[in-house]
Each structure stands twice: as C-alpha cells, then as structure tokens.
GROMACS .gro file of C-alpha atoms in nm:
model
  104
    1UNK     CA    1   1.537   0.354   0.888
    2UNK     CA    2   1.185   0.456   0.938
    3UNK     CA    3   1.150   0.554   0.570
    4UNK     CA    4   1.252   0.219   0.465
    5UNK     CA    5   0.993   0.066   0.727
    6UNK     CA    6   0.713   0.280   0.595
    7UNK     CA    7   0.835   0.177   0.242
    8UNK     CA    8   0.761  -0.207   0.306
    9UNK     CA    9   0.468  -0.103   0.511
   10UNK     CA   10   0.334   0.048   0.197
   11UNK     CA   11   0.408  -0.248  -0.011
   12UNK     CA   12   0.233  -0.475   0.254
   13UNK     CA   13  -0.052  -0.283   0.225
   14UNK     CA   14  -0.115  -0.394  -0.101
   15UNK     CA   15  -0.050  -0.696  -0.055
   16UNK     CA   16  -0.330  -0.742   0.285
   17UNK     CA   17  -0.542  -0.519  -0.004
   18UNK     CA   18  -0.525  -0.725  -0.264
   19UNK     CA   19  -0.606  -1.051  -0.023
   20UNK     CA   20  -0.910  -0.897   0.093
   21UNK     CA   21  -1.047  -0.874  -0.211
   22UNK     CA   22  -0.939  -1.266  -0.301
   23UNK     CA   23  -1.101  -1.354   0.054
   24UNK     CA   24  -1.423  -1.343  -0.123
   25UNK     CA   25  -1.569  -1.215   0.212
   26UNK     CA   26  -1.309  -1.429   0.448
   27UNK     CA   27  -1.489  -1.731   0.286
   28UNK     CA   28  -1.116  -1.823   0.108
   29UNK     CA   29  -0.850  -1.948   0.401
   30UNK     CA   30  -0.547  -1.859   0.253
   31UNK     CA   31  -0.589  -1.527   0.079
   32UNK     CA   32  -0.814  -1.432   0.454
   33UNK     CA   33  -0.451  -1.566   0.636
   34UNK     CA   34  -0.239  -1.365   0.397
   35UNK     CA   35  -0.484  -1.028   0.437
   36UNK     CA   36  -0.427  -1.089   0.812
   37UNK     CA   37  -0.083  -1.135   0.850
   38UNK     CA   38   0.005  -0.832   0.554
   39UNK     CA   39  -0.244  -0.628   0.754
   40UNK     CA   40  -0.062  -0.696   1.126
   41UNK     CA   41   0.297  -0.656   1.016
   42UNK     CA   42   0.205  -0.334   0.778
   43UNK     CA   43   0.011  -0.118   1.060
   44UNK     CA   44   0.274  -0.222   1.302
   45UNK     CA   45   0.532  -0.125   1.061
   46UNK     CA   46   0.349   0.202   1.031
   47UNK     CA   47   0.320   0.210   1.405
   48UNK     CA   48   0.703   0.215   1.414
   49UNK     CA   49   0.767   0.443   1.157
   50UNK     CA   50   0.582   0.683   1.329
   51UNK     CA   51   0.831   0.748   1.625
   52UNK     CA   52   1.006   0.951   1.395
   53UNK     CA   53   0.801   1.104   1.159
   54UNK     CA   54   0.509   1.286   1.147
   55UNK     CA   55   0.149   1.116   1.114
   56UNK     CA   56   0.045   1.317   0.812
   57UNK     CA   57   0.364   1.231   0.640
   58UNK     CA   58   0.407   0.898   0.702
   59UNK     CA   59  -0.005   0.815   0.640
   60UNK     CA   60   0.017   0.995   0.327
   61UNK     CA   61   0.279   0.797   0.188
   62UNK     CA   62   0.180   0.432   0.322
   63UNK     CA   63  -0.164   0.509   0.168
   64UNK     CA   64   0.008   0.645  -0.183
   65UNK     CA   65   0.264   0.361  -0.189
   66UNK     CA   66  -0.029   0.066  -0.155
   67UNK     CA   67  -0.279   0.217  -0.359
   68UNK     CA   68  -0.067   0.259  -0.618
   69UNK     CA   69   0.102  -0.080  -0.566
   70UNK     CA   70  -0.251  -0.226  -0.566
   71UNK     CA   71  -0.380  -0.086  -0.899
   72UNK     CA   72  -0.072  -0.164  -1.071
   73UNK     CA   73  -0.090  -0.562  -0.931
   74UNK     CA   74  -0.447  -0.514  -1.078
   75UNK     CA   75  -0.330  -0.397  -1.393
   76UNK     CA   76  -0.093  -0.611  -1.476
   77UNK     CA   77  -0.302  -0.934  -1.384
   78UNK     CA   78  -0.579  -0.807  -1.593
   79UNK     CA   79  -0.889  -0.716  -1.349
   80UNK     CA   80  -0.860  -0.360  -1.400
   81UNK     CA   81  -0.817  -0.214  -1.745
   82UNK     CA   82  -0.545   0.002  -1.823
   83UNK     CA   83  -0.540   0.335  -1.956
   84UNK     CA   84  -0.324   0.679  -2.002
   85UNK     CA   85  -0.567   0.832  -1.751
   86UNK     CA   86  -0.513   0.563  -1.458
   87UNK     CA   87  -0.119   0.549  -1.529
   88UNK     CA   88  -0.092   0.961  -1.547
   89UNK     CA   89  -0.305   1.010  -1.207
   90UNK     CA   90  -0.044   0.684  -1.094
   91UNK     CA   91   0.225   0.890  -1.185
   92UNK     CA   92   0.104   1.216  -0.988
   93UNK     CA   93   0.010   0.982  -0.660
   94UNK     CA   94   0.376   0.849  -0.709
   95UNK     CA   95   0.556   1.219  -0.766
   96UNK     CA   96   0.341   1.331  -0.473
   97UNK     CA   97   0.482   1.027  -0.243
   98UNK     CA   98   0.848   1.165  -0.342
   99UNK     CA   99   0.765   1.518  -0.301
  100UNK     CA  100   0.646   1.429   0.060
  101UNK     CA  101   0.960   1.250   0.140
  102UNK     CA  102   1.178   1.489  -0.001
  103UNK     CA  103   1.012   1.807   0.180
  104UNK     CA  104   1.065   1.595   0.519
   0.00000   0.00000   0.00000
C-alpha cells in the first residue's frame, strides 16, 4: 500500500508543479488553490508512505515520478520542446524509479 501512496504522491507532485508555474507568482486563484491542495495531499501522502519505507527510497522515487510526469505534461501541451535527448534521459529517470522499487 505505501508504494501505491507514493505512486499518486508522485503524480500529485506534478500536478502542485505544474500549478505553480500557472500561478504566475500566486497572482492566478485557481491554479495557486490547485498548487496548494496537490502540494498538501502529495507531502502528506509522502509522509505516510514513509512509515514503511525508507526516506532515500521513497524521496527518490516521488521526485523521479513528478519530474518526469511534469516534463511530459509540458511536452505534450507544447511549452517545452521535445527531443530524443529529453525522452532518452526520461526514460533512464523512469528505469531508475523501477530499479529502486524493485531492489526494495
């Protein structure tokens, strides 16, 4: 369970990443609500996850899963280019995510 709650953590961490960045400097109400809310309910998810498993673990792959969540949002909306370099570095953030879970 505390995989699956780090998972969604992960993916909420894009999501209060990519709302900070609509905020325009928490001039914008609803992305600033959004970033606030994503940001509560993903560090307490992380919070909870880490009963169980260890910090480095669990911070490496909550970092790996939104960053790469949030470059692939920006991607695919068209604010950040996308190349072969981007997706291949992607790819290795993404394989190193697994290999963390898997070595657990």
């Amino acid at each position: 369970m505390s995989w699956i709650l780090l998972v969604v953590s992960g993916f909420l961490e894009a999501v209060w990443a990519t709302a900070l960045g609509r905020s325009e400097g928490f001039t914008r109400l609803v992305p600033s609500v959004v970033f606030f809310v994503a940001l509560i309910a993903s560090m307490a998810g992380l919070a909870v996850a880490l009963r169980e498993l260890p910090v480095g673990t669990a911070y490496a792959v909550w970092v790996g899963i939104g960053a790469v969540l949030t470059v692939t949002y920006a991607m695919a909306t068209g604010t950040e280019p996308i190349t072969i370099v981007k997706l291949v570095f992607l790819t290795m953030i993404v394989t190193g995510v697994v290999g963390l879970k898997l070595a657990h």
